[in-house]
Amino acid sequence: MTPGSLVLLHAPNTGSAAWGDLPETLRSYGLDVIAPDVAEGAGSRYVARASLIIAATAPATPLVLAAHGAAGPLLPAVALAQRAAHRAVGGYLFVDADLPRPAHAHDHDDGAEHVPSPPDWPDAPCAYLRTHADRSASPGHDRAVREARLRGWPVAEHEPPAAVAQSLSELLTTL
């Protein structure tokens, strides 16, 4: 798929600088890339701030939402906010990210980093990219890769010397 805009969401309590030169490299591939810098906040606060920044950029649709780390579980909520603003979401990319979890009756939105996903999620194709840099990361990412494969999502494992941007853009075409 060719997105209208690719939105790169960094993990909460980091910043858009965590993406390094990835946004500029993806732009050089001809993609419209938005990398909101959500300065602080987690959970609902992160979702609200990211959604306001995305809206201020007047993005082209459909959006592809890409998350890193702990931003992964927030993608369904960010997508819900985009759809509420009449912006179509065409896909989801998880880059070394945690996956959303279903909502449970005992869940409360207390500002925690994990916001339950709506029962109809995913509402668009999903894919997972595991980078070389993630190989020594927590076992949670191993679980996320296994779960993504079990869900039938395309999974790419980035291997140098290819650029992460190249791996991500190739995975984007599978959505």
Short mmCIF file of C-alpha atoms in Angstrom, two decimals:
data_model
loop_
_atom_site.label_atom_id
_atom_site.label_comp_id
_atom_site.label_asym_id
_atom_site.label_seq_id
_atom_site.Cartn_x
_atom_site.Cartn_y
_atom_site.Cartn_z
CA MET A 1 0.00 0.00 0.00
CA THR A 2 1.05 3.56 -0.52
CA PRO A 3 0.06 5.66 2.47
CA GLY A 4 -1.04 9.23 2.27
CA SER A 5 1.07 9.87 5.35
CA LEU A 6 3.24 7.60 7.47
CA VAL A 7 3.01 8.60 11.14
CA LEU A 8 5.98 7.52 13.27
CA LEU A 9 5.04 7.37 16.95
CA HIS A 10 7.92 7.12 19.41
CA ALA A 11 7.63 5.35 22.75
CA PRO A 12 6.08 7.41 25.55
CA ASN A 13 8.49 9.44 27.67
CA THR A 14 11.11 9.54 24.91
CA GLY A 15 10.90 11.86 21.92
CA SER A 16 10.79 11.84 18.15
CA ALA A 17 14.61 11.98 18.16
CA ALA A 18 14.44 8.29 19.12
CA TRP A 19 13.69 7.59 15.43
CA GLY A 20 17.11 9.02 14.50
CA ASP A 21 17.42 9.81 10.80
CA LEU A 22 14.62 7.39 9.84
CA PRO A 23 12.00 10.11 9.09
CA GLU A 24 14.35 11.98 6.72
CA THR A 25 15.47 8.77 5.03
CA LEU A 26 11.85 7.71 4.48
CA ARG A 27 11.07 11.16 3.06
CA SER A 28 13.93 10.66 0.59
CA TYR A 29 12.01 7.55 -0.58
CA GLY A 30 9.10 9.83 -1.46
CA LEU A 31 6.96 9.16 1.60
CA ASP A 32 5.05 11.85 3.47
CA VAL A 33 6.32 11.26 7.03
CA ILE A 34 5.00 12.79 10.22
CA ALA A 35 6.99 12.19 13.41
CA PRO A 36 5.08 13.87 16.25
CA ASP A 37 7.21 14.83 19.23
CA VAL A 38 5.02 14.02 22.23
CA ALA A 39 7.18 15.56 24.92
CA GLU A 40 5.67 13.85 27.92
CA GLY A 41 2.84 11.65 28.96
CA ALA A 42 1.70 8.09 28.63
CA GLY A 43 -1.58 6.33 28.06
CA SER A 44 -4.52 8.60 27.27
CA ARG A 45 -2.41 11.72 27.65
CA TYR A 46 0.03 10.47 25.00
CA VAL A 47 -2.85 9.53 22.67
CA ALA A 48 -4.45 12.97 23.03
CA ARG A 49 -1.23 14.90 22.47
CA ALA A 50 -0.14 12.75 19.51
CA SER A 51 -3.60 13.10 17.94
CA LEU A 52 -3.53 16.90 18.25
CA ILE A 53 -0.08 17.07 16.65
CA ILE A 54 -1.17 14.78 13.81
CA ALA A 55 -4.26 16.93 13.21
CA ALA A 56 -2.15 20.10 13.11
CA THR A 57 -0.10 18.68 10.21
CA ALA A 58 -3.20 18.17 8.03
CA PRO A 59 -2.01 14.72 6.96
CA ALA A 60 -2.87 13.06 3.67
CA THR A 61 -4.92 9.90 4.04
CA PRO A 62 -4.93 7.01 4.39
CA LEU A 63 -2.61 7.12 7.35
CA VAL A 64 -0.27 4.30 8.25
CA LEU A 65 0.49 4.44 11.95
CA ALA A 66 3.91 3.10 12.95
CA ALA A 67 4.86 2.61 16.59
CA HIS A 68 8.09 1.93 18.41
CA GLY A 69 8.34 0.24 21.80
CA ALA A 70 5.62 1.09 24.27
CA ALA A 71 3.75 3.17 21.69
CA GLY A 72 2.53 -0.09 20.10
CA PRO A 73 -0.33 -0.69 22.54
CA LEU A 74 -1.49 2.89 21.96
CA LEU A 75 -1.99 2.53 18.18
CA PRO A 76 -5.65 1.44 18.38
CA ALA A 77 -6.51 4.49 20.51
CA VAL A 78 -4.58 6.85 18.21
CA ALA A 79 -6.37 5.27 15.23
CA LEU A 80 -9.75 5.73 16.92
CA ALA A 81 -8.99 9.43 17.38
CA GLN A 82 -7.98 9.72 13.71
CA ARG A 83 -11.13 8.00 12.50
CA ALA A 84 -13.21 10.26 14.77
CA ALA A 85 -11.61 13.19 12.92
CA HIS A 86 -12.57 11.58 9.57
CA ARG A 87 -9.01 10.52 8.72
CA ALA A 88 -8.81 6.98 7.35
CA VAL A 89 -6.21 4.62 8.79
CA GLY A 90 -4.96 2.19 6.16
CA GLY A 91 -2.51 0.13 8.21
CA TYR A 92 -0.32 -0.37 11.25
CA LEU A 93 3.41 -1.03 11.53
CA PHE A 94 5.05 -2.15 14.74
CA VAL A 95 8.80 -1.49 14.95
CA ASP A 96 10.34 -3.34 17.90
CA ALA A 97 7.05 -2.59 19.59
CA ASP A 98 4.78 -4.09 22.17
CA LEU A 99 1.45 -5.20 20.76
CA PRO A 100 -1.99 -3.94 21.79
CA ARG A 101 -3.95 -6.09 24.19
CA PRO A 102 -7.71 -6.61 24.27
CA ALA A 103 -9.83 -4.64 26.70
CA HIS A 104 -10.95 -6.34 29.89
CA ALA A 105 -13.80 -5.37 32.18
CA HIS A 106 -11.38 -4.62 35.05
CA ASP A 107 -9.17 -2.27 32.98
CA HIS A 108 -9.12 1.40 33.94
CA ASP A 109 -7.51 4.28 32.12
CA ASP A 110 -5.27 5.49 34.92
CA GLY A 111 -2.62 7.06 32.71
CA ALA A 112 -0.67 3.83 32.38
CA GLU A 113 1.21 3.25 29.14
CA HIS A 114 -1.14 0.45 28.06
CA VAL A 115 -4.55 1.54 26.88
CA PRO A 116 -6.90 -1.36 26.06
CA SER A 117 -7.67 -1.76 22.39
CA PRO A 118 -11.24 -1.67 21.11
CA PRO A 119 -12.86 -5.04 20.39
CA ASP A 120 -12.94 -4.41 16.61
CA TRP A 121 -9.19 -3.83 16.37
CA PRO A 122 -7.35 -4.36 14.08
CA ASP A 123 -9.45 -2.61 11.52
CA ALA A 124 -6.66 -2.45 8.92
CA PRO A 125 -3.66 -4.61 7.92
CA CYS A 126 -0.78 -4.89 10.38
CA ALA A 127 2.91 -5.75 10.04
CA TYR A 128 5.90 -6.10 12.39
CA LEU A 129 9.54 -5.08 11.91
CA ARG A 130 12.20 -6.35 14.25
CA THR A 131 15.44 -4.47 13.83
CA HIS A 132 18.98 -5.66 14.38
CA ALA A 133 19.25 -3.20 17.26
CA ASP A 134 16.43 -5.05 19.04
CA ARG A 135 18.15 -8.46 19.14
CA SER A 136 19.34 -7.97 22.71
CA ALA A 137 16.11 -6.36 23.91
CA SER A 138 13.63 -7.82 26.32
CA PRO A 139 11.95 -11.18 25.72
CA GLY A 140 8.72 -9.21 25.27
CA HIS A 141 9.75 -8.41 21.71
CA ASP A 142 10.36 -12.09 20.99
CA ARG A 143 6.78 -12.70 22.16
CA ALA A 144 5.51 -9.83 20.02
CA VAL A 145 7.21 -11.28 16.91
CA ARG A 146 5.74 -14.73 17.63
CA GLU A 147 2.29 -13.26 18.23
CA ALA A 148 2.44 -11.18 15.05
CA ARG A 149 3.30 -14.33 13.08
CA LEU A 150 0.48 -16.25 14.76
CA ARG A 151 -1.92 -13.48 13.74
CA GLY A 152 -0.76 -13.92 10.15
CA TRP A 153 0.86 -10.49 9.94
CA PRO A 154 3.87 -9.95 7.70
CA VAL A 155 7.00 -9.94 9.85
CA ALA A 156 10.38 -8.68 8.67
CA GLU A 157 13.61 -9.06 10.56
CA HIS A 158 15.95 -6.26 9.53
CA GLU A 159 19.50 -7.31 8.85
CA PRO A 160 22.34 -4.85 8.25
CA PRO A 161 23.74 -3.52 6.01
CA ALA A 162 20.27 -2.70 4.63
CA ALA A 163 18.92 0.50 6.11
CA VAL A 164 16.05 0.23 8.58
CA ALA A 165 14.21 2.67 6.29
CA GLN A 166 14.56 0.22 3.41
CA SER A 167 13.24 -2.67 5.52
CA LEU A 168 10.35 -0.52 6.76
CA SER A 169 9.41 0.73 3.30
CA GLU A 170 9.48 -2.82 1.92
CA LEU A 171 7.25 -4.01 4.76
CA LEU A 172 4.92 -1.08 4.10
CA THR A 173 4.20 -2.47 0.62
CA THR A 174 2.79 -5.66 2.20
CA LEU A 175 -0.06 -3.78 3.88
#
